[in-house]
Tab-separated table of N, CA, C and O in Angstrom:
chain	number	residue	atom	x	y	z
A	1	UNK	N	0.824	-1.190	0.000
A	1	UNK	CA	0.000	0.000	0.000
A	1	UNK	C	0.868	1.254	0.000
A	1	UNK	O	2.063	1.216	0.291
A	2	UNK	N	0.302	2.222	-0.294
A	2	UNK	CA	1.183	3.503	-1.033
A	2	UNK	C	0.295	4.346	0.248
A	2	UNK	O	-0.878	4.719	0.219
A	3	UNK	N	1.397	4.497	1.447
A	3	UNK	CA	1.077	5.550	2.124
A	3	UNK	C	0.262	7.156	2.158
A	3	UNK	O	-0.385	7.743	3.024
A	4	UNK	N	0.653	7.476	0.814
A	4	UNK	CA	0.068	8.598	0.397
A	4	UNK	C	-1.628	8.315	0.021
A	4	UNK	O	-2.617	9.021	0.215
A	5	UNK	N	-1.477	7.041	-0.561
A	5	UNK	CA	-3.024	6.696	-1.051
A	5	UNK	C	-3.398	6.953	0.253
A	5	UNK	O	-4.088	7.958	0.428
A	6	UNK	N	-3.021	6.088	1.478
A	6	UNK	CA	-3.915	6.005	2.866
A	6	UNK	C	-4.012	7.104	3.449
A	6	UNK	O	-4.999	7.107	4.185
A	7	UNK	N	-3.135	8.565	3.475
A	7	UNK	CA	-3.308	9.765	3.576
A	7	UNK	C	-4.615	10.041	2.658
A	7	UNK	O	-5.726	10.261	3.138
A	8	UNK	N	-4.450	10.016	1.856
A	8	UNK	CA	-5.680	10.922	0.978
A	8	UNK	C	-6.954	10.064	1.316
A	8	UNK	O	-7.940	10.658	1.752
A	9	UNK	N	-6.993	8.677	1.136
A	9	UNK	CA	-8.054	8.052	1.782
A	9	UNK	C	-8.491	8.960	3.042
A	9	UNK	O	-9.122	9.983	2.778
A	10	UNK	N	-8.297	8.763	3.952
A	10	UNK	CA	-8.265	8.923	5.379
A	10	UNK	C	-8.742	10.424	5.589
A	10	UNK	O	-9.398	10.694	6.595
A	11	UNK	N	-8.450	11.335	4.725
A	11	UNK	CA	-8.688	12.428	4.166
A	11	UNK	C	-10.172	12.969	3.577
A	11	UNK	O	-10.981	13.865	3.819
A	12	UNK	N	-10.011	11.918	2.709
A	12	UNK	CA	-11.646	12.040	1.867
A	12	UNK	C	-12.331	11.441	2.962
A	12	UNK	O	-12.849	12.428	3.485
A	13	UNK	N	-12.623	10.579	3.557
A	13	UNK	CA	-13.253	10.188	5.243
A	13	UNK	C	-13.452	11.393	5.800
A	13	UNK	O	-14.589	11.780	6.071
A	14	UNK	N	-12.373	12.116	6.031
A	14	UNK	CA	-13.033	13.382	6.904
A	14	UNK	C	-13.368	14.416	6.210
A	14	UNK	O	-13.674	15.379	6.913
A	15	UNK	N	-13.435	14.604	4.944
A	15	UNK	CA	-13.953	15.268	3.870
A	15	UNK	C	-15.844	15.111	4.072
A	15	UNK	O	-16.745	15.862	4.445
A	16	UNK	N	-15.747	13.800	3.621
A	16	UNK	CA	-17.339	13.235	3.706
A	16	UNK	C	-17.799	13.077	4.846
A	16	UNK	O	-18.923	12.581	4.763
A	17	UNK	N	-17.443	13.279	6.027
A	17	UNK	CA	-17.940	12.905	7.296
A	17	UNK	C	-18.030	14.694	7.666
A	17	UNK	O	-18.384	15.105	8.771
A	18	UNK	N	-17.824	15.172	7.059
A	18	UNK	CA	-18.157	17.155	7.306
A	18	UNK	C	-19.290	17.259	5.878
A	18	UNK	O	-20.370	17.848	5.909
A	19	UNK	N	-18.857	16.706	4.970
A	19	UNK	CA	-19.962	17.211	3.837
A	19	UNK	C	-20.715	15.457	2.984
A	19	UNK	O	-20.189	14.948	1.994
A	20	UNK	N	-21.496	15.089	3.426
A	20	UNK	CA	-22.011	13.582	3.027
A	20	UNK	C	-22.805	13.708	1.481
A	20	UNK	O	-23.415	12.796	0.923
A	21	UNK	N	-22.679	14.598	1.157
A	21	UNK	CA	-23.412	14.878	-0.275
A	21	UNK	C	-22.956	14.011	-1.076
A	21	UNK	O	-23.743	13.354	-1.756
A	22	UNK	N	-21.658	13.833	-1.163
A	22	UNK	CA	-20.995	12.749	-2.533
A	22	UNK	C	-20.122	11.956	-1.878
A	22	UNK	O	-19.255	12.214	-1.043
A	23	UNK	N	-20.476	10.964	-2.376
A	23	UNK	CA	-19.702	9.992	-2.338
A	23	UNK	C	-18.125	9.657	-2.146
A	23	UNK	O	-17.324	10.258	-2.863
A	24	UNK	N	-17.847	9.091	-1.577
A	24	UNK	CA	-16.265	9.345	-1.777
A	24	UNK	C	-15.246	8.925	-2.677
A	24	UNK	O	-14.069	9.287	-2.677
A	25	UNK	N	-16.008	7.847	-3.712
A	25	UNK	CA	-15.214	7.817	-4.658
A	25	UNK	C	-15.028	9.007	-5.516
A	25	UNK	O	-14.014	9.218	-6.180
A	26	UNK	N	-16.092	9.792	-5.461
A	26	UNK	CA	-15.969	10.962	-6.266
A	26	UNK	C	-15.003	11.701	-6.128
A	26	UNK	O	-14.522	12.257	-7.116
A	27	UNK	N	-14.489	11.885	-4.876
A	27	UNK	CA	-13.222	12.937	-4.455
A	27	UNK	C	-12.367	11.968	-5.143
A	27	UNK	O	-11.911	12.646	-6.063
A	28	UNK	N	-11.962	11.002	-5.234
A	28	UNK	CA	-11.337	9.986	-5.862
A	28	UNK	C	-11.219	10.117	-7.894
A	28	UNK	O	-10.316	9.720	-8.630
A	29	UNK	N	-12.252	10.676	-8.168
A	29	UNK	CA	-12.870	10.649	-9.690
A	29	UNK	C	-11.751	11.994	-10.412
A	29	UNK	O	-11.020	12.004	-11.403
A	30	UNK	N	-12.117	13.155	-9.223
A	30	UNK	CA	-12.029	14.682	-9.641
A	30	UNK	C	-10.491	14.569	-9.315
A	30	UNK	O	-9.816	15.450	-9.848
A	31	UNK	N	-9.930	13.818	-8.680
A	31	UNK	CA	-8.593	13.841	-8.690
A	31	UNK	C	-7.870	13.129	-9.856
A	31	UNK	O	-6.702	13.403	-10.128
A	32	UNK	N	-8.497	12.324	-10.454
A	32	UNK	CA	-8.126	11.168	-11.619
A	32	UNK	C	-8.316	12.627	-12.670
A	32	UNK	O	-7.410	13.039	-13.394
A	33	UNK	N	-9.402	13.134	-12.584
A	33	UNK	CA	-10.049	13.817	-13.408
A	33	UNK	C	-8.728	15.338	-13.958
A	33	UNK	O	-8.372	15.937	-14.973
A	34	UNK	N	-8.484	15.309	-12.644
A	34	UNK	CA	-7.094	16.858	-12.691
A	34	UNK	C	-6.152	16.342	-13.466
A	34	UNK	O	-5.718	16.973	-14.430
A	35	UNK	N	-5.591	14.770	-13.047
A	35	UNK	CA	-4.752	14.226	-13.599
A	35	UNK	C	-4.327	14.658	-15.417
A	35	UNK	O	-3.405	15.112	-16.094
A	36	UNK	N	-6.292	13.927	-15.584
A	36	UNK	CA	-6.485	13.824	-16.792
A	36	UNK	C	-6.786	15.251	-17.629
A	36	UNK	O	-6.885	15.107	-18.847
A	37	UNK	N	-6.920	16.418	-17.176
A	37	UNK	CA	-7.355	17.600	-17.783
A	37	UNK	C	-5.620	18.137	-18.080
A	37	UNK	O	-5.121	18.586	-19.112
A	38	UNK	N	-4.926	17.841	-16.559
A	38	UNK	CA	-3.335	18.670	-16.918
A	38	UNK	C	-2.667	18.230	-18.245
A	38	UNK	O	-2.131	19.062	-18.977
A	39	UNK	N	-2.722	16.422	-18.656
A	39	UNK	CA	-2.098	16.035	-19.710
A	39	UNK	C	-2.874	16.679	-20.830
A	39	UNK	O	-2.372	16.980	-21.913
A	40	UNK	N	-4.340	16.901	-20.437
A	40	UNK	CA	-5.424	16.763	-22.023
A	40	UNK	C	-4.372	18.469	-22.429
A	40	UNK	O	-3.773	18.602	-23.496
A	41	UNK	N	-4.388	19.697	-21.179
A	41	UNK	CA	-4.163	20.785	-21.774
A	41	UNK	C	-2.673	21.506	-21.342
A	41	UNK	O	-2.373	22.655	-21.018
A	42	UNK	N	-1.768	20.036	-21.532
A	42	UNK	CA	-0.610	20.349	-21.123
A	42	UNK	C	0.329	21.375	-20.387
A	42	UNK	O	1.358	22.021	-20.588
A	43	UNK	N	-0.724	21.125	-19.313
A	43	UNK	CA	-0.178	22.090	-17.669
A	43	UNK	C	0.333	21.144	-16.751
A	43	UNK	O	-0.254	20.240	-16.157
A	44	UNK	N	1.535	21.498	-16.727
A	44	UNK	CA	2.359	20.889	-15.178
A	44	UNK	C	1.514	21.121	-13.617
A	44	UNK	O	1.545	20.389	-12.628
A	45	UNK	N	1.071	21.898	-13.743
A	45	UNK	CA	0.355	21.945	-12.362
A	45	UNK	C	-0.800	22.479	-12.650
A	45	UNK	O	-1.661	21.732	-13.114
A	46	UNK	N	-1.149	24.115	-12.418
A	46	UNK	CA	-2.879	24.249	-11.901
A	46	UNK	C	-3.741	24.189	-13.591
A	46	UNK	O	-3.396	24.436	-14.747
A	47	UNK	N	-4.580	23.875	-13.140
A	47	UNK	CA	-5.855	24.269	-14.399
A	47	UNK	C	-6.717	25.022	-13.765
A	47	UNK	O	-6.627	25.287	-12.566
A	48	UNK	N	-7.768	25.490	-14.654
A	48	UNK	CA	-8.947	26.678	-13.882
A	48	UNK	C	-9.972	25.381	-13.805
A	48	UNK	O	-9.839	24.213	-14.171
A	49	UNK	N	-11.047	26.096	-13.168
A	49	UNK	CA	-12.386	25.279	-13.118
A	49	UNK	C	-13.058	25.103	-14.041
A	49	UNK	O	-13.839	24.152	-13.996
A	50	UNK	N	-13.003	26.114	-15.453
A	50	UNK	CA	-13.486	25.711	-16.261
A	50	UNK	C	-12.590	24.699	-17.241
A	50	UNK	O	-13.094	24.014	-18.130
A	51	UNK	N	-11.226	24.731	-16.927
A	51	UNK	CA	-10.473	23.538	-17.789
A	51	UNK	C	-10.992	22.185	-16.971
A	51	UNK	O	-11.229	21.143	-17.582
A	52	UNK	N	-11.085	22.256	-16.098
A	52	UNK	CA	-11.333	20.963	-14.923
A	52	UNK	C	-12.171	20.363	-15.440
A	52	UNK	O	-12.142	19.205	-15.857
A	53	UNK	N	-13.101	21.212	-15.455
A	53	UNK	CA	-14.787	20.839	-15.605
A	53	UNK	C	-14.599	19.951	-17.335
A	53	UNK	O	-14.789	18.787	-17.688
A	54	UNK	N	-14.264	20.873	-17.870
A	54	UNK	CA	-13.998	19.834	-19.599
A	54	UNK	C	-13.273	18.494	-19.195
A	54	UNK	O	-13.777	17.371	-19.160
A	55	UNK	N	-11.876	18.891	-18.875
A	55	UNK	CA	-11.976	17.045	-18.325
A	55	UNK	C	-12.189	16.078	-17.826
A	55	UNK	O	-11.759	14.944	-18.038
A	56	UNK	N	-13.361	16.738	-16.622
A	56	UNK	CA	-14.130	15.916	-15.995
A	56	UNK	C	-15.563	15.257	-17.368
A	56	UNK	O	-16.109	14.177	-17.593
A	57	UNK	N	-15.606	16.115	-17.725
A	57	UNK	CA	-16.578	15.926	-19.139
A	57	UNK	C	-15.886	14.517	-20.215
A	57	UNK	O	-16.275	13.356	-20.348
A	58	UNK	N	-14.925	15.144	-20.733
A	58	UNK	CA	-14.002	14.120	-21.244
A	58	UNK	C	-14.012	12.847	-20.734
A	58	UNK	O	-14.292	11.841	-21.387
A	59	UNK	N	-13.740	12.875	-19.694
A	59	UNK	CA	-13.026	11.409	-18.594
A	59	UNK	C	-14.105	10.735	-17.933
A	59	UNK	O	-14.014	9.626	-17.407
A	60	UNK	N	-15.202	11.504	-17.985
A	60	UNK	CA	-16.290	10.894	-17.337
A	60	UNK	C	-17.075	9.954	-18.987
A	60	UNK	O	-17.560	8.835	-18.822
A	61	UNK	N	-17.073	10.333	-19.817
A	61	UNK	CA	-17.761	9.917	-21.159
A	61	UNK	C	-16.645	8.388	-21.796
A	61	UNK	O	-16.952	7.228	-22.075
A	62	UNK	N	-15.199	9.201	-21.818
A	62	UNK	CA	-14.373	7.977	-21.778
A	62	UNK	C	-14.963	6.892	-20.917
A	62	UNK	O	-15.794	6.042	-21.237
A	63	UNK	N	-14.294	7.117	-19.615
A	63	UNK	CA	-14.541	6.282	-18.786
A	63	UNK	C	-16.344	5.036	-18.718
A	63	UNK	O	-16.526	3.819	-18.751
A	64	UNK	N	-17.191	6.163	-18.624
A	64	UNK	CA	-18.645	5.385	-18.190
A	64	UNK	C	-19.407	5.731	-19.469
A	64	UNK	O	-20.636	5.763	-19.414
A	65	UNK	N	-18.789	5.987	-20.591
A	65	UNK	CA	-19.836	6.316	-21.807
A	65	UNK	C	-21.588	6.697	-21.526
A	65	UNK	O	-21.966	7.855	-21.347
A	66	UNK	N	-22.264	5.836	-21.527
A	66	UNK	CA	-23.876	5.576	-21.355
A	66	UNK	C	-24.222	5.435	-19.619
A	66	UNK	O	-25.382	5.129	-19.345
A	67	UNK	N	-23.540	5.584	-18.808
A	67	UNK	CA	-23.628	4.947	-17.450
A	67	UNK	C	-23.299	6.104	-16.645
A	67	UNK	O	-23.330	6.164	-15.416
A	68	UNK	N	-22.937	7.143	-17.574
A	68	UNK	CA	-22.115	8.791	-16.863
A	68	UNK	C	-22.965	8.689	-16.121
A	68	UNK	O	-22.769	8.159	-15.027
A	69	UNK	N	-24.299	9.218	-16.529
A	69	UNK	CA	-25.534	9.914	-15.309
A	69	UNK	C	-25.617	9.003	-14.482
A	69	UNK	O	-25.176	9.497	-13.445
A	70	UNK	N	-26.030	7.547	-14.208
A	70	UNK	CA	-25.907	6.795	-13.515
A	70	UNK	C	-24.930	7.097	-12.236
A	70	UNK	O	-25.302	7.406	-11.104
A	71	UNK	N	-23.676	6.940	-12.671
A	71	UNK	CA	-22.357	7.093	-11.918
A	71	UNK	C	-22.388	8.259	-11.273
A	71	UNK	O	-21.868	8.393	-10.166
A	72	UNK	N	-23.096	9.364	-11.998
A	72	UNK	CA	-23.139	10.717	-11.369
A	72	UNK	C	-23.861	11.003	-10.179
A	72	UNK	O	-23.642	11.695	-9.185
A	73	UNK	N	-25.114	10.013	-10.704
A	73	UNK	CA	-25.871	10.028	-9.134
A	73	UNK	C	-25.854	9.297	-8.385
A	73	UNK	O	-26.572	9.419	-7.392
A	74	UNK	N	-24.824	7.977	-8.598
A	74	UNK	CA	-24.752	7.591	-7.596
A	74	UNK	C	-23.625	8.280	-7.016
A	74	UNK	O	-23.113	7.457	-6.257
A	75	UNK	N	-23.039	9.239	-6.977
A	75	UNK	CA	-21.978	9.584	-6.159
A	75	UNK	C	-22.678	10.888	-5.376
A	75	UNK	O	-22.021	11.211	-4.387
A	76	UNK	N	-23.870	11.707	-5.605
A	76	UNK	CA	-24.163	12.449	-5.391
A	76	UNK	C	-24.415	14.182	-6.383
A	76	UNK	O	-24.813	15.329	-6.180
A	77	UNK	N	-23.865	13.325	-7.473
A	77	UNK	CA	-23.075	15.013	-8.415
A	77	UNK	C	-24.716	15.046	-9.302
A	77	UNK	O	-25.228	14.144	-9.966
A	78	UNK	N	-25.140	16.164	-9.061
A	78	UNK	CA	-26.167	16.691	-9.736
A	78	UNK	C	-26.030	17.413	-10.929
A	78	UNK	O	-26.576	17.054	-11.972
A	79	UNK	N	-25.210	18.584	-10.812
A	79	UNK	CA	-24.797	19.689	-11.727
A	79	UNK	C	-23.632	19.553	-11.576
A	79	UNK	O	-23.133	18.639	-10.921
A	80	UNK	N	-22.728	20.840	-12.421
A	80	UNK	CA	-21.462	21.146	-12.234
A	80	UNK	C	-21.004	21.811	-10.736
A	80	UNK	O	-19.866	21.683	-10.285
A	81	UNK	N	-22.090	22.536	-10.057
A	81	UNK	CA	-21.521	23.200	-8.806
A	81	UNK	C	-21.437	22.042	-7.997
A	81	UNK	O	-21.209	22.344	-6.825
A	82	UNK	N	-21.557	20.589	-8.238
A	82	UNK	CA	-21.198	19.584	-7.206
A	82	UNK	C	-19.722	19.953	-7.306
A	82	UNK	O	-19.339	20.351	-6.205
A	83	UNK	N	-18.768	19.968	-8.206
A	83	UNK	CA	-17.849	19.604	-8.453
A	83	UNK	C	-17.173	20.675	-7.983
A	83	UNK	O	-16.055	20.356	-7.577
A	84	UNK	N	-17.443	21.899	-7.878
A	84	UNK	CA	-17.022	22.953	-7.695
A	84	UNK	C	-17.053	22.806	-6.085
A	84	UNK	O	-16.476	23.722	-5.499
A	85	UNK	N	-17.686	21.710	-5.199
A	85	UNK	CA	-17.971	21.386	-3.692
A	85	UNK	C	-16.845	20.858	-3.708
A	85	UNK	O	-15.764	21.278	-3.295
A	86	UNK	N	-17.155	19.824	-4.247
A	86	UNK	CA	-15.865	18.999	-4.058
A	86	UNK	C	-14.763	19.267	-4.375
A	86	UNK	O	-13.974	18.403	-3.992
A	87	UNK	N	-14.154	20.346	-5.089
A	87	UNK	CA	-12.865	20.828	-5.547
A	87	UNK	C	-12.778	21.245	-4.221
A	87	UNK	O	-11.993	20.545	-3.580
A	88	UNK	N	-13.266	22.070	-3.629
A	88	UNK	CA	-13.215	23.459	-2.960
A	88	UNK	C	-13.185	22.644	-1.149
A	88	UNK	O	-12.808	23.170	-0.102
A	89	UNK	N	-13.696	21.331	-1.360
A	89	UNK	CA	-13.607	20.298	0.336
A	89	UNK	C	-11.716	20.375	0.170
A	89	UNK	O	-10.865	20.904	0.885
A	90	UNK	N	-11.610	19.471	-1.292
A	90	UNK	CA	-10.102	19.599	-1.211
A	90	UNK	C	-9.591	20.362	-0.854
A	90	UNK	O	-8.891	20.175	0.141
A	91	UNK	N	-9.658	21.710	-1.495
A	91	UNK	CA	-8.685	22.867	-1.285
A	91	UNK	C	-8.794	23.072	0.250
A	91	UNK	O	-7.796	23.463	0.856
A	92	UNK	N	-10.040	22.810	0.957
A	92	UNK	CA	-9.791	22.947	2.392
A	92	UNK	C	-9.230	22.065	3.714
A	92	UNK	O	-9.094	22.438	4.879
A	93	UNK	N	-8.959	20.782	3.109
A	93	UNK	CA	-7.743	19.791	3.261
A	93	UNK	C	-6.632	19.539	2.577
A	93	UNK	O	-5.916	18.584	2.275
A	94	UNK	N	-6.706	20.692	2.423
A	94	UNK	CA	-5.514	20.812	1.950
A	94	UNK	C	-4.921	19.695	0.414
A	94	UNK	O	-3.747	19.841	0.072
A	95	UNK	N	-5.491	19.035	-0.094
A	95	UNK	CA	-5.244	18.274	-0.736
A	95	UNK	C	-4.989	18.965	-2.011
A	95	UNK	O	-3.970	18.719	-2.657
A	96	UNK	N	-5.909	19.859	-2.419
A	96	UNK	CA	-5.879	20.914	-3.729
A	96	UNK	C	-5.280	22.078	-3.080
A	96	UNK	O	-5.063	22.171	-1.872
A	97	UNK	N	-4.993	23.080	-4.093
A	97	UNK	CA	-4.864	24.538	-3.492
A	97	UNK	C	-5.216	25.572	-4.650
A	97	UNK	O	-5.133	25.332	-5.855
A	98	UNK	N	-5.569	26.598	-4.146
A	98	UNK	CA	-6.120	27.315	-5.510
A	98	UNK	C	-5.132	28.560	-5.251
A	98	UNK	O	-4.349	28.837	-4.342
A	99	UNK	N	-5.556	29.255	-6.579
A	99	UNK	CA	-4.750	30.823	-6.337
A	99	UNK	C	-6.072	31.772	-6.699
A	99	UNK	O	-7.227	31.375	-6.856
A	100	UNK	N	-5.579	33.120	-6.785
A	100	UNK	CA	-6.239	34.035	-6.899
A	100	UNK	C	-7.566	34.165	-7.807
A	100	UNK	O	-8.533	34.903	-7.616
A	101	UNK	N	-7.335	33.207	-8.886
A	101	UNK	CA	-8.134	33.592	-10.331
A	101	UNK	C	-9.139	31.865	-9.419
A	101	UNK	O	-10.324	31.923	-9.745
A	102	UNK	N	-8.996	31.226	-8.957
A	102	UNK	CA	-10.087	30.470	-8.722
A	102	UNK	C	-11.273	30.540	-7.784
A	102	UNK	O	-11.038	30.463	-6.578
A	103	UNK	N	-12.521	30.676	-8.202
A	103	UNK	CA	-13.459	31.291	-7.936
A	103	UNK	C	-14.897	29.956	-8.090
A	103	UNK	O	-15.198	29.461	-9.176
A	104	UNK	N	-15.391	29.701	-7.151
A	104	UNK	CA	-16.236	28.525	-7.047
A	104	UNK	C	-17.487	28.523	-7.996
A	104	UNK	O	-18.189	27.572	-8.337
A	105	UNK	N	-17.586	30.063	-8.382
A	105	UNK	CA	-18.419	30.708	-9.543
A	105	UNK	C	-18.339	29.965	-10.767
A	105	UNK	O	-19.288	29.848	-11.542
A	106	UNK	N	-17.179	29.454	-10.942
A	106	UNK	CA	-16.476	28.672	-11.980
A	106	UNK	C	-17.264	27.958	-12.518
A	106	UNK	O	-17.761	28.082	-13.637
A	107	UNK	N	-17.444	27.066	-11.650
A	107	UNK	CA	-18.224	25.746	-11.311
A	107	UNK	C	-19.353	25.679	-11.532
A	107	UNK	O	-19.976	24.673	-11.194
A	108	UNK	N	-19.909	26.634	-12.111
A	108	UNK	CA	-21.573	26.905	-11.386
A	108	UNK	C	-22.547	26.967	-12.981
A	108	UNK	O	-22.421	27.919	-13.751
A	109	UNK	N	-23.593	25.654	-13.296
A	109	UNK	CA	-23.896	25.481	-14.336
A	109	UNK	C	-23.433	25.715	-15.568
A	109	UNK	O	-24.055	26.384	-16.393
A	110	UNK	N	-22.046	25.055	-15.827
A	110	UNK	CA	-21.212	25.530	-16.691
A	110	UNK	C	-21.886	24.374	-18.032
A	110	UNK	O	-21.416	24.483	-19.164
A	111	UNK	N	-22.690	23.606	-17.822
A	111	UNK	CA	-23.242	22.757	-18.702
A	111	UNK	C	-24.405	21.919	-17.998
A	111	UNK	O	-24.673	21.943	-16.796
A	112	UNK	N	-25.043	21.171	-18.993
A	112	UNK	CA	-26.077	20.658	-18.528
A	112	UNK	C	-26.136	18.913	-18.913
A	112	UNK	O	-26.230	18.487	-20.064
A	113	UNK	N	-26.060	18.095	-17.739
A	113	UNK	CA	-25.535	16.908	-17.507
A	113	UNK	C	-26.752	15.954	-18.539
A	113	UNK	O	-26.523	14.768	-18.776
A	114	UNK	N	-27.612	16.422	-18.905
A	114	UNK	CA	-28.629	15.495	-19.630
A	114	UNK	C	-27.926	15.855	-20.987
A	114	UNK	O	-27.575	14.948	-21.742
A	115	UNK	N	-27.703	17.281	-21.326
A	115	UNK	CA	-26.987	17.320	-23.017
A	115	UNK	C	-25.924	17.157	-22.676
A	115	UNK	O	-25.780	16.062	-23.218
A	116	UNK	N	-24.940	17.346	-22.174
A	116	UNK	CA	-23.503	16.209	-22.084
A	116	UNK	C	-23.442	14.948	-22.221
A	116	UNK	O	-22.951	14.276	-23.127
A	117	UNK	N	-24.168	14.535	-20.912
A	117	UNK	CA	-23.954	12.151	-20.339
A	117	UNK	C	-24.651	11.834	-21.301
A	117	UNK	O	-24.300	10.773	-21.818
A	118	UNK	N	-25.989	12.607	-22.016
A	118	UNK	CA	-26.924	11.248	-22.734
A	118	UNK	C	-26.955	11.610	-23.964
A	118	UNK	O	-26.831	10.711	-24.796
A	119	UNK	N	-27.165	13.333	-24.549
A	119	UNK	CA	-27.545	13.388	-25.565
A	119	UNK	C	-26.002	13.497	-26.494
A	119	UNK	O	-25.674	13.088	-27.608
A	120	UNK	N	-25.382	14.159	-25.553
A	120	UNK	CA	-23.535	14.355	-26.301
A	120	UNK	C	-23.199	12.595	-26.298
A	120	UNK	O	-22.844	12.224	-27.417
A	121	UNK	N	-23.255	11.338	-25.132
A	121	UNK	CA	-22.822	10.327	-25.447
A	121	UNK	C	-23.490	10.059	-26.819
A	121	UNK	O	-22.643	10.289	-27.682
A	122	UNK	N	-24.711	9.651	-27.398
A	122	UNK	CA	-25.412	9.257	-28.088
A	122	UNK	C	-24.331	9.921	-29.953
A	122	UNK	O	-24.063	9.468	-31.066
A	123	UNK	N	-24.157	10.916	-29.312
A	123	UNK	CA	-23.706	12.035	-31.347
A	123	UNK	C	-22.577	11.514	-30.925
A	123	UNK	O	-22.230	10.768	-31.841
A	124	UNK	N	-21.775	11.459	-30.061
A	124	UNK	CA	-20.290	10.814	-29.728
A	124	UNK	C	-20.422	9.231	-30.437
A	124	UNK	O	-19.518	8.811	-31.159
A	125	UNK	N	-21.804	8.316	-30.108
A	125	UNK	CA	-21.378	7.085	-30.486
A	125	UNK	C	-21.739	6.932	-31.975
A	125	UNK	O	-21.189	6.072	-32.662
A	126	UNK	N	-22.777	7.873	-32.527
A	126	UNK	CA	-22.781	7.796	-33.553
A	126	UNK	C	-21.996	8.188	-34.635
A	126	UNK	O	-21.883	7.786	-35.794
A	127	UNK	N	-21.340	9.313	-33.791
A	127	UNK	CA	-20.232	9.578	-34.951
A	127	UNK	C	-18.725	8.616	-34.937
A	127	UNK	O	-17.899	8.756	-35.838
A	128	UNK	N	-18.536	7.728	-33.889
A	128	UNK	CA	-17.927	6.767	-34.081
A	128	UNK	C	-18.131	5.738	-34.961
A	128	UNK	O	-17.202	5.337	-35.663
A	129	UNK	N	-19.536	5.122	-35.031
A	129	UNK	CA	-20.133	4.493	-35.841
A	129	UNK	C	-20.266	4.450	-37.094
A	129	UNK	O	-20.747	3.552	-37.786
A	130	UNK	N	-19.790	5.536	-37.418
A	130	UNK	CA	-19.981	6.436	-38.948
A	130	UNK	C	-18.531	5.867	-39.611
A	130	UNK	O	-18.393	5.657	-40.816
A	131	UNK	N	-17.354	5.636	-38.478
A	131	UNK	CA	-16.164	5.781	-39.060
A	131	UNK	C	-15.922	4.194	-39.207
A	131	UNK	O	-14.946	3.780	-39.832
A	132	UNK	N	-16.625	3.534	-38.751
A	132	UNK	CA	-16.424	1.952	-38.320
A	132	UNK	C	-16.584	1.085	-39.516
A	132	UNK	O	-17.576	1.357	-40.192
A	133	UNK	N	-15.850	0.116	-39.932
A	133	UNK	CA	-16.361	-0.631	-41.330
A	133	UNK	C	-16.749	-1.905	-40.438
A	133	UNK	O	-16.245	-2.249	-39.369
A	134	UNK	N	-17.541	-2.371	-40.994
A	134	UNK	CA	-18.388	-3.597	-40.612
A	134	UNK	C	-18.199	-4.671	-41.595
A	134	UNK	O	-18.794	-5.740	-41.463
């Protein structure tokens, strides 16, 4: 076991035991998710909330294609200002840190999870489909 994992575990525990709204894999998701936005827009360290939010978009469609919304509620994430909660639990355990230009405003209906997870998966699979020889 990777000590640091059991730090951040142990972490998101007292994250969710102050705010029970989401799930705790989710704090788990949005961190995969930073991972995945820094490589998508080749930043060594911070992104804004609205870069976040696209690769949470990205990585969530990769990842759970047709099952996004599903996954979404089962973790608790309604809209985008979930995410903007959960960034912002981090930043107050210190786990994230923000600077000046980050603003929880960010976060705040920056899209709409039925035309993203179902109707964007759906033109996403069809336009895969389009390219596919059978």
């Amino acid at each position: 076991m990777n000590p640091m994992n059991d730090e951040f575990y142990e972490i998101v525990l007292k994250a969710y035991a102050k705010d029970s709204r989401y799930h705790p894999e989710s704090y788990e998701f949005v961190m995969e998710a930073l991972s995945f936005t820094q490589k998508k827009f080749k930043k060594i360290k911070h992104v804004s909330g609205t870069e976040l939010l696209q690769g949470i978009r990205a990585l969530m469609l990769k990842k759970f294609g047709p099952m996004a919304l599903t996954v979404l509620r089962y973790w608790g994430i309604k809209q985008t200002d979930d995410f903007g909660n959960i960034v912002f639990n981090l930043v107050e355990f210190k786990i994230l840190s923000k600077d000046e230009h980050d603003h929880y405003e960010s976060f705040k209906n920056a899209y709409d999870f039925e035309e993203v997870f179902d109707k964007g998966y759906r033109q996403l699979l069809a336009k895969r489909l389009k390219t596919m020889r059978f």
